[in-house]
Coordinates of C-alpha atoms in Angstrom, one line a residue:
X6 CA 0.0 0.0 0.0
X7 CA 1.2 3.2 -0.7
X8 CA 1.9 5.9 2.3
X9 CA -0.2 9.1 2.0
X10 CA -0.8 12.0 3.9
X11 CA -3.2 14.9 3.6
X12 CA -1.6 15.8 0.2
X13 CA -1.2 12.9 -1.3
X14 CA 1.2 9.9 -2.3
X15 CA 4.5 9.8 -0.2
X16 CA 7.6 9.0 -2.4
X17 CA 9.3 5.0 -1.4
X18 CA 12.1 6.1 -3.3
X19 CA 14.2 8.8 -5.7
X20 CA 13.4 6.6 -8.7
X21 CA 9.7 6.2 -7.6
X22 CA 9.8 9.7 -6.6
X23 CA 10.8 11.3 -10.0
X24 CA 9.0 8.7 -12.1
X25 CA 12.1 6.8 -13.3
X26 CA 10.5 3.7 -14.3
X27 CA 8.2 5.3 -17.0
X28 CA 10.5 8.1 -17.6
X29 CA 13.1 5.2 -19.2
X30 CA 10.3 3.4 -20.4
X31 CA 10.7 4.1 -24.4
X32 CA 11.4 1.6 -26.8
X33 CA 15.0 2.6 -28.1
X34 CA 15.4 -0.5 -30.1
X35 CA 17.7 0.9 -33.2
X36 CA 18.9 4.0 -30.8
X37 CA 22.8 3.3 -30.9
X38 CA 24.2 4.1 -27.5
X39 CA 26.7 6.7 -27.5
X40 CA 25.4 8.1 -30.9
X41 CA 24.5 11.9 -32.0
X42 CA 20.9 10.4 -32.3
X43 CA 20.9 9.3 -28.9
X44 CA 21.9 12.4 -27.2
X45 CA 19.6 14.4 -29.7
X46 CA 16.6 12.1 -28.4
X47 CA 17.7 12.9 -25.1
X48 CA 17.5 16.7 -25.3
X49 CA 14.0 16.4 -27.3
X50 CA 12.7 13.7 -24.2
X51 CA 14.1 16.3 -22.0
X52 CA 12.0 19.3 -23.9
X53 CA 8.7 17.5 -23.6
X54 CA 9.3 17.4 -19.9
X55 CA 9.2 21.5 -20.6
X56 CA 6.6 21.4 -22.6
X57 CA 4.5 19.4 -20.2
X58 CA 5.3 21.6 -17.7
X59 CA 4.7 24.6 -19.4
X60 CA 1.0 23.5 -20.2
X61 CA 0.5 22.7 -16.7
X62 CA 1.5 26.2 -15.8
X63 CA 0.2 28.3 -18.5
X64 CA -3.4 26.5 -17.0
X65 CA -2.0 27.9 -13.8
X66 CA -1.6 31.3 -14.8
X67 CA -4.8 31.3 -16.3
X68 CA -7.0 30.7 -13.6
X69 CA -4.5 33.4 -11.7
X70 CA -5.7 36.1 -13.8
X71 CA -9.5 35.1 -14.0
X72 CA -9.5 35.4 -10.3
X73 CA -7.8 38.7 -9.6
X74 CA -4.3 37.3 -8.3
X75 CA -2.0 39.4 -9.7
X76 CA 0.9 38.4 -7.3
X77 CA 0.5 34.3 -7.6
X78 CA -0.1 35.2 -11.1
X79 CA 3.4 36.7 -11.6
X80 CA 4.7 34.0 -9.7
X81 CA 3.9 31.2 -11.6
X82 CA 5.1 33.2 -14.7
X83 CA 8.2 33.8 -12.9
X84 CA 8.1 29.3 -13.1
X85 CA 7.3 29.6 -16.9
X86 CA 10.0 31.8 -17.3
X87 CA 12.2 29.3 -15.8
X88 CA 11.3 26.5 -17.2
X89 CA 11.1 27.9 -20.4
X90 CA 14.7 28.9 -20.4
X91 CA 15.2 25.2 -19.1
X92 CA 13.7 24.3 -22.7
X93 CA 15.9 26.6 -24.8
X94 CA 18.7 25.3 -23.7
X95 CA 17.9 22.2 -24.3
X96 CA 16.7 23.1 -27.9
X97 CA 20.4 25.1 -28.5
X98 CA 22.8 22.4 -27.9
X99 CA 20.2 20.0 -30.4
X100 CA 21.9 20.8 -33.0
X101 CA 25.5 19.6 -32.0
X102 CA 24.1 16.1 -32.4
X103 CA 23.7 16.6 -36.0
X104 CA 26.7 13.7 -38.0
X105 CA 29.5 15.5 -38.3
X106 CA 31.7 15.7 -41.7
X107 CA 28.9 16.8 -43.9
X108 CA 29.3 19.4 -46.8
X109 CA 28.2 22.3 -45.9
X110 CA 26.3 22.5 -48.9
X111 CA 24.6 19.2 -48.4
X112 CA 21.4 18.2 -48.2
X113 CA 20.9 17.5 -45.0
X114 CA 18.4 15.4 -45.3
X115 CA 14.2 15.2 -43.8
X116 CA 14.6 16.7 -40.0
X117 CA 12.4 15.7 -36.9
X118 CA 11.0 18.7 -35.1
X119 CA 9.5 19.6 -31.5
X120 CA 6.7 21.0 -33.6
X121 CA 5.1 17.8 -34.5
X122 CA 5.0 16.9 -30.9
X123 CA 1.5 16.3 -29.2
X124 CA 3.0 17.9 -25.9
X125 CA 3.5 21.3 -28.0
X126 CA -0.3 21.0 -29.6
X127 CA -1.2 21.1 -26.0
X128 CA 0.8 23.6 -24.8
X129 CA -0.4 25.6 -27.9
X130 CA -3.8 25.1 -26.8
X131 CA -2.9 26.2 -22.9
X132 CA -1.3 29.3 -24.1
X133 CA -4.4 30.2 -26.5
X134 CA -6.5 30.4 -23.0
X135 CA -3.7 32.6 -21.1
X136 CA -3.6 34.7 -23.9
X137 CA -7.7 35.5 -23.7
X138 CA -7.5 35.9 -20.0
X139 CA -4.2 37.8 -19.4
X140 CA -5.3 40.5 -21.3
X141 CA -7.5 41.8 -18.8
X142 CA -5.7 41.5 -15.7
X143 CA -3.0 43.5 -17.4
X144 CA -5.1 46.2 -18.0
X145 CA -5.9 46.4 -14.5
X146 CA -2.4 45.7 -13.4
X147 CA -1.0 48.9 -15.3
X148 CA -4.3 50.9 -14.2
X149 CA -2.7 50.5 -10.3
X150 CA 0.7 52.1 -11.1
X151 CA 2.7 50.3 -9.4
X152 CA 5.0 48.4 -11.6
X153 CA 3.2 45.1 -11.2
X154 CA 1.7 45.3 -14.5
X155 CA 4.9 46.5 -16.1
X156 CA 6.9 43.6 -14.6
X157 CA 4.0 41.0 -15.7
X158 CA 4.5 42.4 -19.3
X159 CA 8.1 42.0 -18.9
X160 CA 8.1 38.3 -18.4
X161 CA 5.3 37.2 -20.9
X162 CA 7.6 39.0 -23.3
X163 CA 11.1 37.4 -21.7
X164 CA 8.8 33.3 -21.8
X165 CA 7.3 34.2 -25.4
X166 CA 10.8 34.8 -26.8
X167 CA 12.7 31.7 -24.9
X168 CA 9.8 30.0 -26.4
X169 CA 10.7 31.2 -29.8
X170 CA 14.0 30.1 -29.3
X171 CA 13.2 26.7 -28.5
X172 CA 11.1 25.9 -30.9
X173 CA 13.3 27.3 -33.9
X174 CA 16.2 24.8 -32.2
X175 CA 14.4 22.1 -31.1
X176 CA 14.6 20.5 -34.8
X177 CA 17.4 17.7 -36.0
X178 CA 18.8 17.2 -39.6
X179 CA 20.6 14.0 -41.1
X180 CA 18.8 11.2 -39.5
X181 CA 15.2 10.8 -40.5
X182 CA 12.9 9.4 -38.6
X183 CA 9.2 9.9 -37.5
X184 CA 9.2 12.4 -34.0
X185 CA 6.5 10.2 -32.4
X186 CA 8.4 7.1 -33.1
X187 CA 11.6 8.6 -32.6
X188 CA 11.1 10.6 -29.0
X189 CA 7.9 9.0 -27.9
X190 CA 6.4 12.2 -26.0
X191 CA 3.5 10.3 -25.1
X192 CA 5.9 8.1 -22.7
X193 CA 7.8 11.5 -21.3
X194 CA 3.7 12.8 -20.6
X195 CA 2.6 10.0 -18.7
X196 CA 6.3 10.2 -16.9
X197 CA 5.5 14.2 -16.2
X198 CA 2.1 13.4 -14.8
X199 CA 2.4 10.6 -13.1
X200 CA 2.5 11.5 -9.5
X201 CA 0.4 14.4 -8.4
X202 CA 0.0 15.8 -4.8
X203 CA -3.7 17.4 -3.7
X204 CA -4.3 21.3 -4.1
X205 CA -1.7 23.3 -5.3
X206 CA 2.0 22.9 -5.4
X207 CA 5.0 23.0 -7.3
X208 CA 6.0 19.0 -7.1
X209 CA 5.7 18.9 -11.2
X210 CA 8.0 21.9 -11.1
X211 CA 10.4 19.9 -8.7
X212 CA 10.2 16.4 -10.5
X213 CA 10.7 18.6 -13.9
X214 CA 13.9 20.1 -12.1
X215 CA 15.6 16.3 -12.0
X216 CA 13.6 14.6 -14.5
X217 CA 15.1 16.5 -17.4
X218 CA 18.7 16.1 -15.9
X219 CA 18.4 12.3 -15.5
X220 CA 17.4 12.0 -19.2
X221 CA 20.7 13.9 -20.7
X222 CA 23.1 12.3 -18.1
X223 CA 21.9 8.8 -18.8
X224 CA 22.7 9.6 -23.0
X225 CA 25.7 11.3 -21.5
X226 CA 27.3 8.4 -19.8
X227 CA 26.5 6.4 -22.6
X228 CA 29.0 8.8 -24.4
X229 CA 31.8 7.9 -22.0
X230 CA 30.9 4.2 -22.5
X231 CA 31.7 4.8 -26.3
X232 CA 34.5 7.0 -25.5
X233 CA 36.2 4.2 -23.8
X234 CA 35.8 1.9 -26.0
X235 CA 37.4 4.2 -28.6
X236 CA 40.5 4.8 -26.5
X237 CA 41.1 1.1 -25.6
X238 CA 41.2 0.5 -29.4
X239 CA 42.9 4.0 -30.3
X240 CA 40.0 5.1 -32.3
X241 CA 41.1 9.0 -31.0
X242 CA 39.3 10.5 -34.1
X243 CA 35.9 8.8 -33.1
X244 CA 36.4 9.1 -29.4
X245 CA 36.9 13.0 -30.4
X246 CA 33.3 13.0 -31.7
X247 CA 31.9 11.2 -29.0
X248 CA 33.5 13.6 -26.7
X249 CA 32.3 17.0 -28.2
X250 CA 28.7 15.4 -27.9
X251 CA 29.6 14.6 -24.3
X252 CA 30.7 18.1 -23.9
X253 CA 27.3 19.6 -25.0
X254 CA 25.5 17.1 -22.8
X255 CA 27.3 17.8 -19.4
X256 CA 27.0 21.4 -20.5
X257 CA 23.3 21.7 -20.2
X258 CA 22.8 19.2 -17.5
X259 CA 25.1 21.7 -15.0
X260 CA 22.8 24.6 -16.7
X261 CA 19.6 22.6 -16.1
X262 CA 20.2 23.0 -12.2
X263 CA 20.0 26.9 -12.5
X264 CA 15.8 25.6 -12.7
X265 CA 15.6 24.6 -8.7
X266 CA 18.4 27.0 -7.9
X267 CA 16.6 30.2 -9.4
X268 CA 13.4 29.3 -8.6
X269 CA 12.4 26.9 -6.0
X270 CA 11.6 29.1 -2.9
X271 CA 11.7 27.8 0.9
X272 CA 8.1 27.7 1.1
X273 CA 7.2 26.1 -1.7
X274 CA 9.7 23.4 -0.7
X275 CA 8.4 23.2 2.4
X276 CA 4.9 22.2 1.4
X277 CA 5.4 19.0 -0.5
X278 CA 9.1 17.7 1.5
X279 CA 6.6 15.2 3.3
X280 CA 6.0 13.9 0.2
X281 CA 9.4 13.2 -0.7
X282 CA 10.1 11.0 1.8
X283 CA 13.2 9.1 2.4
X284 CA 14.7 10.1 -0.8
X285 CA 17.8 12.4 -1.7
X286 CA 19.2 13.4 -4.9
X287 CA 22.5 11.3 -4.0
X288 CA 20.0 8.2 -4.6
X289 CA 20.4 9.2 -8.4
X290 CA 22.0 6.0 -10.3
X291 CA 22.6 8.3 -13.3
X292 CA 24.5 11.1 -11.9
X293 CA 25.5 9.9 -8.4
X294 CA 26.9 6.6 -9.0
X295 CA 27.4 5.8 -12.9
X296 CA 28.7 9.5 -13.9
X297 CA 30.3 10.7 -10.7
X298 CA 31.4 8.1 -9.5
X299 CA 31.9 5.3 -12.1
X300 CA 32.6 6.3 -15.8
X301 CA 34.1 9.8 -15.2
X302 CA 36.7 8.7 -13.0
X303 CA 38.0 6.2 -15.9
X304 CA 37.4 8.6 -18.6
X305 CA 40.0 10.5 -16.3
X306 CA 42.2 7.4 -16.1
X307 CA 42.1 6.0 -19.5
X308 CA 42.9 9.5 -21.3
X309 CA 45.6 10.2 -18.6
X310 CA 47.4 7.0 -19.7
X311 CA 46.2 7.1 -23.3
X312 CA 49.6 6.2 -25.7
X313 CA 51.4 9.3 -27.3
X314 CA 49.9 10.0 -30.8
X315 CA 51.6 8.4 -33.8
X316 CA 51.5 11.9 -35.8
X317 CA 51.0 14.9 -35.6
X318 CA 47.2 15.1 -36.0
X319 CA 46.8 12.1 -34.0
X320 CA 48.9 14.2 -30.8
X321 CA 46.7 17.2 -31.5
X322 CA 43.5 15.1 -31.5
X323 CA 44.7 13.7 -28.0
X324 CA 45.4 16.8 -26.9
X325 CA 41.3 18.1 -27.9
X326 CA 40.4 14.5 -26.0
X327 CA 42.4 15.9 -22.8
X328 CA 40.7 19.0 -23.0
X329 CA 36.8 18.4 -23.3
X330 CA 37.7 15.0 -20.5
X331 CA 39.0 18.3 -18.5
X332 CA 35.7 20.7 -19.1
X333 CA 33.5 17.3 -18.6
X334 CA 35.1 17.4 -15.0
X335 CA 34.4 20.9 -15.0
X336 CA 30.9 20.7 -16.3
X337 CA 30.0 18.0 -13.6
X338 CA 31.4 20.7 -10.4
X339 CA 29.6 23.5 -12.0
X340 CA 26.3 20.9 -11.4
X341 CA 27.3 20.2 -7.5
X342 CA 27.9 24.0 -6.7
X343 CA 24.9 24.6 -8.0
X344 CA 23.1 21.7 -6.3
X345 CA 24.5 23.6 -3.1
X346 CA 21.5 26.3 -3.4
X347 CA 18.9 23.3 -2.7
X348 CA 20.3 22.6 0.4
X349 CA 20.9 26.4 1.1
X350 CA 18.3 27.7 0.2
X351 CA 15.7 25.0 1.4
X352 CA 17.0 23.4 4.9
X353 CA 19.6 26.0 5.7
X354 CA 23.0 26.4 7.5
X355 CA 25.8 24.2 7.8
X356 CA 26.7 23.0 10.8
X357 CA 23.3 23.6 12.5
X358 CA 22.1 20.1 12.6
X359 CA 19.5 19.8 10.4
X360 CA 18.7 16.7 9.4
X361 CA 18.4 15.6 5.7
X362 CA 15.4 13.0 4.7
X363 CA 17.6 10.4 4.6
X364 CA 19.2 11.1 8.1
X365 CA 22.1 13.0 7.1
X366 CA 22.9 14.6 10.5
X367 CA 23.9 17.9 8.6
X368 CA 22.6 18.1 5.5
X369 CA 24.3 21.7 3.8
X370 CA 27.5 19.5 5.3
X371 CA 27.2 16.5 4.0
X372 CA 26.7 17.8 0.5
X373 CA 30.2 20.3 0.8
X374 CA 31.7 17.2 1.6
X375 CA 30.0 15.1 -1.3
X376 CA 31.6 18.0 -3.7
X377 CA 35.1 17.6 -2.5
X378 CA 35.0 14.0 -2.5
X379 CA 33.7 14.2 -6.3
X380 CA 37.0 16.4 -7.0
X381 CA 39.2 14.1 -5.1
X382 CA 38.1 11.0 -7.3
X383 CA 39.0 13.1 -10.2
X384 CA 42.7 13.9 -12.1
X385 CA 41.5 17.6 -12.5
X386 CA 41.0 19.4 -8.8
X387 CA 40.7 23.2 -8.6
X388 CA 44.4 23.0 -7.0
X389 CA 45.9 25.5 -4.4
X390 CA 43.3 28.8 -5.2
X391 CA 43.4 31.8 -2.5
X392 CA 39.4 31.0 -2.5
X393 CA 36.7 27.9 -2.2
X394 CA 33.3 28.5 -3.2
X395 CA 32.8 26.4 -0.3
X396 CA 35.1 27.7 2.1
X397 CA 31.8 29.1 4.5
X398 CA 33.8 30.1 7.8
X399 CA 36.3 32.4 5.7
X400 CA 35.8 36.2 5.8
X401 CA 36.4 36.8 2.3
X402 CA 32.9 38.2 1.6
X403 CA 31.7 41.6 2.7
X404 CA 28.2 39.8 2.5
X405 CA 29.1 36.2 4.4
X406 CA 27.8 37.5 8.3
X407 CA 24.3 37.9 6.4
X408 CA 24.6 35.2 4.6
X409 CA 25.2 33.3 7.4
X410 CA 22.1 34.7 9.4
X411 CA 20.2 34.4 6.2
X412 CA 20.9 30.3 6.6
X413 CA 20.4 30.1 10.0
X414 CA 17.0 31.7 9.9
X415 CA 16.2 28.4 7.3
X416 CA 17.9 26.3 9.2
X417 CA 15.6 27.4 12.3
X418 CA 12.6 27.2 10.4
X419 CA 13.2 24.2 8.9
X420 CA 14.0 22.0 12.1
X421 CA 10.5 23.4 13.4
X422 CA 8.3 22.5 11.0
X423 CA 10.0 19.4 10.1
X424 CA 10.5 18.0 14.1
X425 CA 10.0 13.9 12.5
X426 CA 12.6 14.5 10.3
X427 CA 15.0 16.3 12.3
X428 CA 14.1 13.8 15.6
X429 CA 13.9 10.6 13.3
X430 CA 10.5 9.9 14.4
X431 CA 7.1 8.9 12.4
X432 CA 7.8 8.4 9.2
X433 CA 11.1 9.1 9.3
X434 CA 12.3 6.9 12.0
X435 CA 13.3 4.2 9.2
X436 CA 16.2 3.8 7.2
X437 CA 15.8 4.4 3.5
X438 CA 15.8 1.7 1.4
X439 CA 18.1 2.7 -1.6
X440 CA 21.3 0.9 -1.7
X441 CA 24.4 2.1 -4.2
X442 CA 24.2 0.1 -7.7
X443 CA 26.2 -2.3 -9.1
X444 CA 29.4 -0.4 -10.2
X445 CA 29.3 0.7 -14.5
X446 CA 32.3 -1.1 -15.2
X447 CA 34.9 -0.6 -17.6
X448 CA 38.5 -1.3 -18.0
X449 CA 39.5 1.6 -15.6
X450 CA 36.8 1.2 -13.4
X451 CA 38.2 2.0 -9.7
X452 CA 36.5 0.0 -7.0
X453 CA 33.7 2.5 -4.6
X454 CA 34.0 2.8 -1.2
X455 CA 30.4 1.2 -0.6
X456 CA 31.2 -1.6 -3.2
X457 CA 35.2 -2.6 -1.8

């Protein structure tokens, strides 16, 4: 039976949580892993989770306007405006994944585009009611004076133009293909919708935030699967390819955090964390365990000890591989000091003793120490710098004594409202039931800590 409370469904785990089962559900027979069709595929699957989103919300944003609400109103804009950006930047990097080597004059042959998508015929039809019913409010908005009705104006026009921009990107040349066959948004729908929580709340929003992540990182380390295999072989000019691709991929996923980071505020947190469970982001097979911890340490290793190139343009080729290996590292810290904010901005100081889901006795501290452990499995740490974005107890910034109160205050808060949590009591007085995966193996696979 499935634990409730007054909202709804409580999460059993991450993958339950975000919907991982369906999510991964597609048939990708004929997908090669590794391939520019895969990670295009990827980004679209990760732009119907947008689009999905976006319908939800336009809906939203409707019903804000018809019933006088000007400040929710510009608040779930605010969530369109996030999510939308989410989307074009999905949409820019789709075009990276195009086969490489073509004439530049060549046909590039029939192209599958977000446009034929049932998620964006929806999201059409969503948008066609918030365009009816915003009207109005924003004549009443500018009629008050106050700049609410100028700043409501100013995001429609910011989501209307990100939207633009998605949709003009989200379209793939040189491999053919039906875009219902090929992406499947009907799978990525029922994945989006799949667990809802009672009266409103931003839990789409949330999932959204790590549902479109987990689709690009699992096409990513796919890429350092094939990149391996290259290198073992000496194939440098097709590991090259794979490794721009991979590039692009980690590129977006680290950008894709912005989403929760920007936008997520404490209170809306707060409302569905019940409903979460015993879960935790570090549950993530994709990103904690497979990336992070499995096939980006050996892509370290196996370019570190790749052989000398045989000629010149092999030695320069390795020398691109070491480079992009160096900015995937980089990509992939860029993605933990963002994750940072969720802990920051949701559960509060370090150092204060509050408790994750999981039981995490510090929960801002265990996740510092998650990031230096990351750069400590890698060959690429920051090195001796006068200044750590994590370094907390230093007086470097002018504004770190607010800060600090700042994260007390949400540490405060949340150890009150949350006493089960914090007192491991209820619900949360069990363990969680996740345990790490089996390790992604390849030839340079390192033994984890929680696998010997």
């Amino acid at each position: 039976m499935v634990p409730e409370n007054e909202r709804g469904p409580i999460a059993r785990s991450y993958a339950d949580l975000q919907s991982l089962g369906t999510l991964f559900a597609c048939d990708d027979r004929g997908i090669p892993p590794g391939s520019g069709l895969q990670a295009g595929i990827a980004l679209f699957r990760a732009g119907e989770v947008a689009m999905v989103n976006l319908a939800e919300l336009a809906g939203r944003a409707t019903a804000d306007a018809a019933a006088g609400r000007p400040i929710v109103l510009l608040r779930t804009v605010r969530w369109m405006v996030a999510i939308a950006r989410a989307w074009s930047e999905l949409a820019w990097r789709i075009a990276d994944m195009a086969p490489a080597g073509a004439p530049a004059d060549a046909d590039p042959g029939p192209r599958i585009e977000a446009l034929a998508s049932p998620n964006w015929a929806r999201l059409h039809a969503a948008e066609s009611g918030l365009a009816t019913g915003v009207r109005a409010a924003l004549a009443g908005l500018h009629a008050r004076d106050d700049g609410t009705g100028d700043r409501l104006a100013q995001l429609l026009l910011r989501y209307v133009m990100l939207e633009r921009t998605a949709l003009e990107y989200s379209a793939l040349a040189g491999f053919g293909g039906d875009y219902e066959a090929l992406v499947q948004p009907g799978t990525i729908r029922a994945a989006v919708a799949e667990r809802e929580l009672r009266g409103r709340t931003v839990l789409m929003q949330f999932r959204a935030g790590h549902q479109m992540p987990e689709l690009v990182v699992a096409a990513a380390n796919d890429h350092i699967a094939a990149a391996l295999a290259h290198l073992e072989n000496r194939g440098y000019g097709e590991a090259l390819e794979v490794m721009r691709r991979l590039d692009r991929l980690l590129d977006v996923a680290a950008v894709l955090m912005n989403v929760l980071a920007d936008e997520l505020q404490t209170a809306e947190y707060h409302q569905i964390r019940e409903n979460l469970g015993l879960t935790s982001g570090s549950h993530s097979v994709n990103l904690h365990f497979h990336l992070m911890r499995d096939l980006l340490p050996s892509l370290v290793a196996a370019v570190g000890a790749a052989p000398p190139g045989g000629s010149a343009l092999e030695t320069s080729v390795l020398a691109t591989i070491r480079a992009l290996t160096r900015a995937a590292d980089r990509h992939v810290d860029r993605w933990r000091l963002v994750h940072l904010n969720l802990p920051r901005n949701n559960l509060g100081a370090g150092e204060t003793g509050t408790r994750s889901l999981t039981g995490s006795p510090d929960a801002l501290l265990a996740v510092t120490r998650m990031r230096e452990a990351g750069l400590a499995r890698t060959a690429h740490p920051p090195g001796e710098t006068s200044f750590r974005a994590t370094d907390s107890g230093r007086g470097v910034l002018a504004l770190a004594e607010l800060e600090q109160e700042l994260l007390a205050a949400v540490a405060a808060r949340t150890q009150d409202r949350f006493r089960d949590v914090q007192q491991r009591t209820g619900r949360f007085a069990a363990e969680p039931e996740f345990r790490p995966p089996p390790i992604r193996r390849s030839s340079r696979t390192r033994p984890r800590k929680d696998q010997g």
